[in-house]
Each structure stands twice: as structure tokens, then as C-alpha cells.
Amino acid sequence: LIDPSTLRPAEGRPLSVTVAAASATDAEVRAKHLFLAQDPEREAAAGGTPAVIVHDGGETRLVGVES
């Protein structure tokens, strides 16, 4: 994935981001947005986007959903 702010491959990001959305297109756009965000957990919570974010080292976080 190319980081549009640097025009280089994204580095230092989560290993994966999976989101739930009404359509596959919307899910793809939201997942890429979170993948490139400086703080994907905060972005998901602020946008109300249910997401599973897996970080380098294996930490897995479920965010953007109310418990």
C-alpha cells in the first residue's frame, strides 16, 4: 500500500486492518484509511467504524464498537 503523504510504501503501520461496513467498497476504503492513520484505534472510534486491528508483535484490538 502506498502512503499518499510520502508516495512510498507504508511502513510502521498495523499488520492488518479489517472493518465492517455496508458494502465491500466502503469497507476497503475505511480499512485503508485506518491502515494509514497515525492512530488507527482513535480514528476508528471517532468515526464509529467497527474494526479489528492487528499490530506488529501480534496485539489484536477490537475498536469502534460499543461494549
PDB file of N, CA, C and O in Angstrom:
ATOM      1  N   LEU A   1       0.858  -1.174   0.000  1.00  0.00           N
ATOM      2  CA  LEU A   1       0.000   0.000   0.000  1.00  0.00           C
ATOM      3  C   LEU A   1       0.899   1.230   0.000  1.00  0.00           C
ATOM      4  O   LEU A   1       1.806   1.324   0.826  1.00  0.00           O
ATOM      5  N   ILE A   2       0.645   2.176  -0.892  1.00  0.00           N
ATOM      6  CA  ILE A   2       1.433   3.394  -0.984  1.00  0.00           C
ATOM      7  C   ILE A   2       0.821   4.448  -0.072  1.00  0.00           C
ATOM      8  O   ILE A   2      -0.377   4.736  -0.127  1.00  0.00           O
ATOM      9  N   ASP A   3       1.640   5.041   0.777  1.00  0.00           N
ATOM     10  CA  ASP A   3       1.218   6.121   1.663  1.00  0.00           C
ATOM     11  C   ASP A   3       1.174   7.401   0.834  1.00  0.00           C
ATOM     12  O   ASP A   3       2.199   7.852   0.334  1.00  0.00           O
ATOM     13  N   PRO A   4      -0.003   8.005   0.654  1.00  0.00           N
ATOM     14  CA  PRO A   4      -0.088   9.194  -0.193  1.00  0.00           C
ATOM     15  C   PRO A   4       0.668  10.397   0.353  1.00  0.00           C
ATOM     16  O   PRO A   4       1.021  11.294  -0.399  1.00  0.00           O
ATOM     17  N   SER A   5       0.958  10.412   1.650  1.00  0.00           N
ATOM     18  CA  SER A   5       1.701  11.543   2.212  1.00  0.00           C
ATOM     19  C   SER A   5       3.188  11.482   1.881  1.00  0.00           C
ATOM     20  O   SER A   5       3.869  12.500   1.885  1.00  0.00           O
ATOM     21  N   THR A   6       3.698  10.280   1.585  1.00  0.00           N
ATOM     22  CA  THR A   6       5.127  10.133   1.280  1.00  0.00           C
ATOM     23  C   THR A   6       5.371   9.592  -0.129  1.00  0.00           C
ATOM     24  O   THR A   6       6.503   9.649  -0.618  1.00  0.00           O
ATOM     25  N   LEU A   7       4.330   9.044  -0.756  1.00  0.00           N
ATOM     26  CA  LEU A   7       4.424   8.393  -2.063  1.00  0.00           C
ATOM     27  C   LEU A   7       5.376   7.199  -2.047  1.00  0.00           C
ATOM     28  O   LEU A   7       5.950   6.829  -3.060  1.00  0.00           O
ATOM     29  N   ARG A   8       5.523   6.598  -0.866  1.00  0.00           N
ATOM     30  CA  ARG A   8       6.382   5.422  -0.687  1.00  0.00           C
ATOM     31  C   ARG A   8       5.540   4.324  -0.024  1.00  0.00           C
ATOM     32  O   ARG A   8       4.484   4.606   0.535  1.00  0.00           O
ATOM     33  N   PRO A   9       6.012   3.090  -0.057  1.00  0.00           N
ATOM     34  CA  PRO A   9       5.274   2.031   0.648  1.00  0.00           C
ATOM     35  C   PRO A   9       5.087   2.373   2.130  1.00  0.00           C
ATOM     36  O   PRO A   9       5.990   2.918   2.771  1.00  0.00           O
ATOM     37  N   ALA A  10       3.915   2.085   2.634  1.00  0.00           N
ATOM     38  CA  ALA A  10       3.609   2.366   4.032  1.00  0.00           C
ATOM     39  C   ALA A  10       4.497   1.523   4.936  1.00  0.00           C
ATOM     40  O   ALA A  10       4.698   0.331   4.696  1.00  0.00           O
ATOM     41  N   GLU A  11       5.032   2.152   5.965  1.00  0.00           N
ATOM     42  CA  GLU A  11       5.890   1.464   6.937  1.00  0.00           C
ATOM     43  C   GLU A  11       5.435   1.806   8.341  1.00  0.00           C
ATOM     44  O   GLU A  11       4.852   2.859   8.581  1.00  0.00           O
ATOM     45  N   GLY A  12       5.739   0.910   9.284  1.00  0.00           N
ATOM     46  CA  GLY A  12       5.424   1.175  10.679  1.00  0.00           C
ATOM     47  C   GLY A  12       3.939   1.239  10.962  1.00  0.00           C
ATOM     48  O   GLY A  12       3.501   1.953  11.833  1.00  0.00           O
ATOM     49  N   ARG A  13       3.187   0.518  10.200  1.00  0.00           N
ATOM     50  CA  ARG A  13       1.731   0.517  10.328  1.00  0.00           C
ATOM     51  C   ARG A  13       1.285  -0.804  10.929  1.00  0.00           C
ATOM     52  O   ARG A  13       2.074  -1.719  11.113  1.00  0.00           O
ATOM     53  N   PRO A  14      -0.022  -0.930  11.205  1.00  0.00           N
ATOM     54  CA  PRO A  14      -0.517  -2.237  11.655  1.00  0.00           C
ATOM     55  C   PRO A  14      -0.228  -3.312  10.613  1.00  0.00           C
ATOM     56  O   PRO A  14      -0.047  -3.014   9.427  1.00  0.00           O
ATOM     57  N   LEU A  15      -0.211  -4.558  11.046  1.00  0.00           N
ATOM     58  CA  LEU A  15      -0.054  -5.665  10.104  1.00  0.00           C
ATOM     59  C   LEU A  15      -1.301  -5.825   9.257  1.00  0.00           C
ATOM     60  O   LEU A  15      -1.226  -6.124   8.067  1.00  0.00           O
ATOM     61  N   SER A  16      -2.467  -5.653   9.886  1.00  0.00           N
ATOM     62  CA  SER A  16      -3.716  -5.754   9.132  1.00  0.00           C
ATOM     63  C   SER A  16      -4.809  -4.937   9.800  1.00  0.00           C
ATOM     64  O   SER A  16      -4.774  -4.708  11.012  1.00  0.00           O
ATOM     65  N   VAL A  17      -5.764  -4.537   8.984  1.00  0.00           N
ATOM     66  CA  VAL A  17      -6.953  -3.830   9.464  1.00  0.00           C
ATOM     67  C   VAL A  17      -8.147  -4.425   8.736  1.00  0.00           C
ATOM     68  O   VAL A  17      -8.153  -4.512   7.511  1.00  0.00           O
ATOM     69  N   THR A  18      -9.146  -4.851   9.498  1.00  0.00           N
ATOM     70  CA  THR A  18     -10.381  -5.380   8.939  1.00  0.00           C
ATOM     71  C   THR A  18     -11.528  -4.566   9.510  1.00  0.00           C
ATOM     72  O   THR A  18     -11.580  -4.346  10.722  1.00  0.00           O
ATOM     73  N   VAL A  19     -12.431  -4.104   8.655  1.00  0.00           N
ATOM     74  CA  VAL A  19     -13.563  -3.311   9.133  1.00  0.00           C
ATOM     75  C   VAL A  19     -14.873  -3.908   8.663  1.00  0.00           C
ATOM     76  O   VAL A  19     -14.916  -4.654   7.677  1.00  0.00           O
ATOM     77  N   ALA A  20     -15.948  -3.569   9.366  1.00  0.00           N
ATOM     78  CA  ALA A  20     -17.300  -3.936   8.963  1.00  0.00           C
ATOM     79  C   ALA A  20     -17.949  -2.695   8.368  1.00  0.00           C
ATOM     80  O   ALA A  20     -17.872  -1.608   8.953  1.00  0.00           O
ATOM     81  N   ALA A  21     -18.554  -2.835   7.188  1.00  0.00           N
ATOM     82  CA  ALA A  21     -19.215  -1.719   6.523  1.00  0.00           C
ATOM     83  C   ALA A  21     -20.377  -2.251   5.687  1.00  0.00           C
ATOM     84  O   ALA A  21     -20.495  -3.464   5.477  1.00  0.00           O
ATOM     85  N   ALA A  22     -21.186  -1.343   5.199  1.00  0.00           N
ATOM     86  CA  ALA A  22     -22.373  -1.715   4.432  1.00  0.00           C
ATOM     87  C   ALA A  22     -22.048  -2.332   3.079  1.00  0.00           C
ATOM     88  O   ALA A  22     -22.838  -3.101   2.544  1.00  0.00           O
ATOM     89  N   SER A  23     -20.887  -1.989   2.522  1.00  0.00           N
ATOM     90  CA  SER A  23     -20.508  -2.555   1.229  1.00  0.00           C
ATOM     91  C   SER A  23     -19.029  -2.902   1.240  1.00  0.00           C
ATOM     92  O   SER A  23     -18.261  -2.382   2.056  1.00  0.00           O
ATOM     93  N   ALA A  24     -18.629  -3.752   0.325  1.00  0.00           N
ATOM     94  CA  ALA A  24     -17.214  -4.120   0.217  1.00  0.00           C
ATOM     95  C   ALA A  24     -16.361  -2.911  -0.137  1.00  0.00           C
ATOM     96  O   ALA A  24     -15.252  -2.750   0.366  1.00  0.00           O
ATOM     97  N   THR A  25     -16.884  -2.043  -0.985  1.00  0.00           N
ATOM     98  CA  THR A  25     -16.142  -0.839  -1.374  1.00  0.00           C
ATOM     99  C   THR A  25     -15.912   0.063  -0.175  1.00  0.00           C
ATOM    100  O   THR A  25     -14.802   0.548   0.050  1.00  0.00           O
ATOM    101  N   ASP A  26     -16.958   0.283   0.609  1.00  0.00           N
ATOM    102  CA  ASP A  26     -16.836   1.119   1.799  1.00  0.00           C
ATOM    103  C   ASP A  26     -15.858   0.495   2.793  1.00  0.00           C
ATOM    104  O   ASP A  26     -15.035   1.200   3.390  1.00  0.00           O
ATOM    105  N   ALA A  27     -15.918  -0.812   2.966  1.00  0.00           N
ATOM    106  CA  ALA A  27     -15.005  -1.493   3.884  1.00  0.00           C
ATOM    107  C   ALA A  27     -13.558  -1.329   3.421  1.00  0.00           C
ATOM    108  O   ALA A  27     -12.662  -1.083   4.238  1.00  0.00           O
ATOM    109  N   GLU A  28     -13.310  -1.453   2.129  1.00  0.00           N
ATOM    110  CA  GLU A  28     -11.955  -1.304   1.590  1.00  0.00           C
ATOM    111  C   GLU A  28     -11.409   0.098   1.827  1.00  0.00           C
ATOM    112  O   GLU A  28     -10.275   0.272   2.273  1.00  0.00           O
ATOM    113  N   VAL A  29     -12.220   1.110   1.572  1.00  0.00           N
ATOM    114  CA  VAL A  29     -11.789   2.498   1.762  1.00  0.00           C
ATOM    115  C   VAL A  29     -11.521   2.771   3.239  1.00  0.00           C
ATOM    116  O   VAL A  29     -10.499   3.361   3.599  1.00  0.00           O
ATOM    117  N   ARG A  30     -12.422   2.340   4.107  1.00  0.00           N
ATOM    118  CA  ARG A  30     -12.242   2.579   5.543  1.00  0.00           C
ATOM    119  C   ARG A  30     -11.023   1.837   6.090  1.00  0.00           C
ATOM    120  O   ARG A  30     -10.283   2.358   6.916  1.00  0.00           O
ATOM    121  N   ALA A  31     -10.814   0.608   5.637  1.00  0.00           N
ATOM    122  CA  ALA A  31      -9.662  -0.162   6.107  1.00  0.00           C
ATOM    123  C   ALA A  31      -8.350   0.511   5.694  1.00  0.00           C
ATOM    124  O   ALA A  31      -7.420   0.611   6.498  1.00  0.00           O
ATOM    125  N   LYS A  32      -8.275   0.984   4.462  1.00  0.00           N
ATOM    126  CA  LYS A  32      -7.062   1.671   4.020  1.00  0.00           C
ATOM    127  C   LYS A  32      -6.842   2.966   4.785  1.00  0.00           C
ATOM    128  O   LYS A  32      -5.719   3.301   5.149  1.00  0.00           O
ATOM    129  N   HIS A  33      -7.924   3.696   5.040  1.00  0.00           N
ATOM    130  CA  HIS A  33      -7.807   4.928   5.835  1.00  0.00           C
ATOM    131  C   HIS A  33      -7.232   4.620   7.219  1.00  0.00           C
ATOM    132  O   HIS A  33      -6.308   5.298   7.677  1.00  0.00           O
ATOM    133  N   LEU A  34      -7.763   3.601   7.874  1.00  0.00           N
ATOM    134  CA  LEU A  34      -7.268   3.248   9.205  1.00  0.00           C
ATOM    135  C   LEU A  34      -5.839   2.729   9.145  1.00  0.00           C
ATOM    136  O   LEU A  34      -5.024   3.018  10.031  1.00  0.00           O
ATOM    137  N   PHE A  35      -5.522   1.961   8.120  1.00  0.00           N
ATOM    138  CA  PHE A  35      -4.175   1.418   7.975  1.00  0.00           C
ATOM    139  C   PHE A  35      -3.137   2.542   7.892  1.00  0.00           C
ATOM    140  O   PHE A  35      -2.044   2.440   8.442  1.00  0.00           O
ATOM    141  N   LEU A  36      -3.476   3.629   7.220  1.00  0.00           N
ATOM    142  CA  LEU A  36      -2.540   4.738   7.042  1.00  0.00           C
ATOM    143  C   LEU A  36      -2.607   5.776   8.160  1.00  0.00           C
ATOM    144  O   LEU A  36      -1.743   6.653   8.238  1.00  0.00           O
ATOM    145  N   ALA A  37      -3.601   5.700   9.030  1.00  0.00           N
ATOM    146  CA  ALA A  37      -3.763   6.687  10.101  1.00  0.00           C
ATOM    147  C   ALA A  37      -2.642   6.580  11.132  1.00  0.00           C
ATOM    148  O   ALA A  37      -2.123   5.492  11.391  1.00  0.00           O
ATOM    149  N   GLN A  38      -2.290   7.713  11.723  1.00  0.00           N
ATOM    150  CA  GLN A  38      -1.285   7.732  12.787  1.00  0.00           C
ATOM    151  C   GLN A  38      -1.773   6.970  14.014  1.00  0.00           C
ATOM    152  O   GLN A  38      -0.996   6.319  14.684  1.00  0.00           O
ATOM    153  N   ASP A  39      -3.062   7.075  14.319  1.00  0.00           N
ATOM    154  CA  ASP A  39      -3.655   6.392  15.474  1.00  0.00           C
ATOM    155  C   ASP A  39      -4.939   5.695  15.013  1.00  0.00           C
ATOM    156  O   ASP A  39      -6.034   6.246  15.149  1.00  0.00           O
ATOM    157  N   PRO A  40      -4.813   4.496  14.435  1.00  0.00           N
ATOM    158  CA  PRO A  40      -5.988   3.849  13.856  1.00  0.00           C
ATOM    159  C   PRO A  40      -7.103   3.545  14.855  1.00  0.00           C
ATOM    160  O   PRO A  40      -8.274   3.622  14.505  1.00  0.00           O
ATOM    161  N   GLU A  41      -6.758   3.235  16.103  1.00  0.00           N
ATOM    162  CA  GLU A  41      -7.791   2.972  17.103  1.00  0.00           C
ATOM    163  C   GLU A  41      -8.636   4.213  17.357  1.00  0.00           C
ATOM    164  O   GLU A  41      -9.861   4.153  17.414  1.00  0.00           O
ATOM    165  N   ARG A  42      -7.987   5.351  17.506  1.00  0.00           N
ATOM    166  CA  ARG A  42      -8.709   6.608  17.743  1.00  0.00           C
ATOM    167  C   ARG A  42      -9.568   6.967  16.538  1.00  0.00           C
ATOM    168  O   ARG A  42     -10.723   7.366  16.685  1.00  0.00           O
ATOM    169  N   GLU A  43      -9.027   6.806  15.343  1.00  0.00           N
ATOM    170  CA  GLU A  43      -9.772   7.108  14.121  1.00  0.00           C
ATOM    171  C   GLU A  43     -11.009   6.217  13.996  1.00  0.00           C
ATOM    172  O   GLU A  43     -12.081   6.688  13.626  1.00  0.00           O
ATOM    173  N   ALA A  44     -10.866   4.931  14.289  1.00  0.00           N
ATOM    174  CA  ALA A  44     -12.000   4.009  14.202  1.00  0.00           C
ATOM    175  C   ALA A  44     -13.074   4.384  15.214  1.00  0.00           C
ATOM    176  O   ALA A  44     -14.262   4.421  14.882  1.00  0.00           O
ATOM    177  N   ALA A  45     -12.667   4.689  16.431  1.00  0.00           N
ATOM    178  CA  ALA A  45     -13.617   5.059  17.471  1.00  0.00           C
ATOM    179  C   ALA A  45     -14.323   6.366  17.119  1.00  0.00           C
ATOM    180  O   ALA A  45     -15.539   6.485  17.266  1.00  0.00           O
ATOM    181  N   ALA A  46     -13.569   7.354  16.649  1.00  0.00           N
ATOM    182  CA  ALA A  46     -14.141   8.656  16.307  1.00  0.00           C
ATOM    183  C   ALA A  46     -15.128   8.545  15.153  1.00  0.00           C
ATOM    184  O   ALA A  46     -16.147   9.238  15.138  1.00  0.00           O
ATOM    185  N   GLY A  47     -14.836   7.667  14.197  1.00  0.00           N
ATOM    186  CA  GLY A  47     -15.708   7.510  13.043  1.00  0.00           C
ATOM    187  C   GLY A  47     -16.794   6.469  13.221  1.00  0.00           C
ATOM    188  O   GLY A  47     -17.597   6.249  12.323  1.00  0.00           O
ATOM    189  N   GLY A  48     -16.809   5.797  14.374  1.00  0.00           N
ATOM    190  CA  GLY A  48     -17.795   4.748  14.601  1.00  0.00           C
ATOM    191  C   GLY A  48     -17.619   3.571  13.655  1.00  0.00           C
ATOM    192  O   GLY A  48     -18.583   2.911  13.290  1.00  0.00           O
ATOM    193  N   THR A  49     -16.374   3.309  13.271  1.00  0.00           N
ATOM    194  CA  THR A  49     -16.076   2.222  12.341  1.00  0.00           C
ATOM    195  C   THR A  49     -15.655   0.977  13.117  1.00  0.00           C
ATOM    196  O   THR A  49     -14.595   0.966  13.728  1.00  0.00           O
ATOM    197  N   PRO A  50     -16.470  -0.083  13.126  1.00  0.00           N
ATOM    198  CA  PRO A  50     -16.059  -1.316  13.782  1.00  0.00           C
ATOM    199  C   PRO A  50     -14.846  -1.906  13.058  1.00  0.00           C
ATOM    200  O   PRO A  50     -14.884  -2.092  11.838  1.00  0.00           O
ATOM    201  N   ALA A  51     -13.773  -2.161  13.803  1.00  0.00           N
ATOM    202  CA  ALA A  51     -12.545  -2.636  13.170  1.00  0.00           C
ATOM    203  C   ALA A  51     -11.782  -3.588  14.072  1.00  0.00           C
ATOM    204  O   ALA A  51     -11.828  -3.475  15.293  1.00  0.00           O
ATOM    205  N   VAL A  52     -11.070  -4.508  13.432  1.00  0.00           N
ATOM    206  CA  VAL A  52     -10.101  -5.365  14.106  1.00  0.00           C
ATOM    207  C   VAL A  52      -8.742  -4.941  13.566  1.00  0.00           C
ATOM    208  O   VAL A  52      -8.512  -4.984  12.355  1.00  0.00           O
ATOM    209  N   ILE A  53      -7.865  -4.515  14.475  1.00  0.00           N
ATOM    210  CA  ILE A  53      -6.540  -4.021  14.090  1.00  0.00           C
ATOM    211  C   ILE A  53      -5.490  -4.925  14.715  1.00  0.00           C
ATOM    212  O   ILE A  53      -5.480  -5.118  15.929  1.00  0.00           O
ATOM    213  N   VAL A  54      -4.646  -5.505  13.871  1.00  0.00           N
ATOM    214  CA  VAL A  54      -3.569  -6.381  14.333  1.00  0.00           C
ATOM    215  C   VAL A  54      -2.254  -5.623  14.160  1.00  0.00           C
ATOM    216  O   VAL A  54      -1.912  -5.204  13.056  1.00  0.00           O
ATOM    217  N   HIS A  55      -1.551  -5.444  15.282  1.00  0.00           N
ATOM    218  CA  HIS A  55      -0.289  -4.709  15.278  1.00  0.00           C
ATOM    219  C   HIS A  55       0.901  -5.654  15.174  1.00  0.00           C
ATOM    220  O   HIS A  55       0.787  -6.843  15.467  1.00  0.00           O
ATOM    221  N   ASP A  56       2.033  -5.088  14.768  1.00  0.00           N
ATOM    222  CA  ASP A  56       3.284  -5.822  14.758  1.00  0.00           C
ATOM    223  C   ASP A  56       3.502  -6.369  16.168  1.00  0.00           C
ATOM    224  O   ASP A  56       3.313  -5.660  17.139  1.00  0.00           O
ATOM    225  N   GLY A  57       3.848  -7.605  16.296  1.00  0.00           N
ATOM    226  CA  GLY A  57       4.005  -8.234  17.603  1.00  0.00           C
ATOM    227  C   GLY A  57       2.784  -9.043  17.998  1.00  0.00           C
ATOM    228  O   GLY A  57       2.780  -9.702  19.027  1.00  0.00           O
ATOM    229  N   GLY A  58       1.693  -8.941  17.199  1.00  0.00           N
ATOM    230  CA  GLY A  58       0.538  -9.783  17.432  1.00  0.00           C
ATOM    231  C   GLY A  58      -0.590  -9.198  18.251  1.00  0.00           C
ATOM    232  O   GLY A  58      -1.628  -9.834  18.404  1.00  0.00           O
ATOM    233  N   GLU A  59      -0.430  -7.991  18.809  1.00  0.00           N
ATOM    234  CA  GLU A  59      -1.518  -7.397  19.585  1.00  0.00           C
ATOM    235  C   GLU A  59      -2.714  -7.168  18.670  1.00  0.00           C
ATOM    236  O   GLU A  59      -2.592  -6.566  17.609  1.00  0.00           O
ATOM    237  N   THR A  60      -3.867  -7.665  19.078  1.00  0.00           N
ATOM    238  CA  THR A  60      -5.095  -7.534  18.292  1.00  0.00           C
ATOM    239  C   THR A  60      -6.108  -6.719  19.100  1.00  0.00           C
ATOM    240  O   THR A  60      -6.356  -7.018  20.263  1.00  0.00           O
ATOM    241  N   ARG A  61      -6.646  -5.687  18.459  1.00  0.00           N
ATOM    242  CA  ARG A  61      -7.592  -4.796  19.134  1.00  0.00           C
ATOM    243  C   ARG A  61      -8.886  -4.732  18.366  1.00  0.00           C
ATOM    244  O   ARG A  61      -8.898  -4.590  17.142  1.00  0.00           O
ATOM    245  N   LEU A  62     -10.024  -4.834  19.058  1.00  0.00           N
ATOM    246  CA  LEU A  62     -11.339  -4.618  18.516  1.00  0.00           C
ATOM    247  C   LEU A  62     -11.747  -3.212  18.923  1.00  0.00           C
ATOM    248  O   LEU A  62     -11.809  -2.905  20.125  1.00  0.00           O
ATOM    249  N   VAL A  63     -11.977  -2.354  17.953  1.00  0.00           N
ATOM    250  CA  VAL A  63     -12.285  -0.946  18.249  1.00  0.00           C
ATOM    251  C   VAL A  63     -13.490  -0.485  17.434  1.00  0.00           C
ATOM    252  O   VAL A  63     -13.914  -1.138  16.490  1.00  0.00           O
ATOM    253  N   GLY A  64     -14.024   0.664  17.834  1.00  0.00           N
ATOM    254  CA  GLY A  64     -15.129   1.263  17.092  1.00  0.00           C
ATOM    255  C   GLY A  64     -16.468   0.636  17.355  1.00  0.00           C
ATOM    256  O   GLY A  64     -17.420   0.879  16.621  1.00  0.00           O
ATOM    257  N   VAL A  65     -16.566  -0.173  18.393  1.00  0.00           N
ATOM    258  CA  VAL A  65     -17.832  -0.788  18.760  1.00  0.00           C
ATOM    259  C   VAL A  65     -18.106  -0.512  20.225  1.00  0.00           C
ATOM    260  O   VAL A  65     -17.177  -0.403  21.031  1.00  0.00           O
ATOM    261  N   GLU A  66     -19.357  -0.381  20.552  1.00  0.00           N
ATOM    262  CA  GLU A  66     -19.724  -0.175  21.951  1.00  0.00           C
ATOM    263  C   GLU A  66     -19.854  -1.526  22.628  1.00  0.00           C
ATOM    264  O   GLU A  66     -20.381  -2.460  22.060  1.00  0.00           O
ATOM    265  N   SER A  67     -19.356  -1.596  23.863  1.00  0.00           N
ATOM    266  CA  SER A  67     -19.455  -2.866  24.584  1.00  0.00           C
ATOM    267  C   SER A  67     -20.617  -2.897  25.530  1.00  0.00           C
ATOM    268  O   SER A  67     -21.259  -1.963  25.798  1.00  0.00           O
TER     269      SER A  67
END
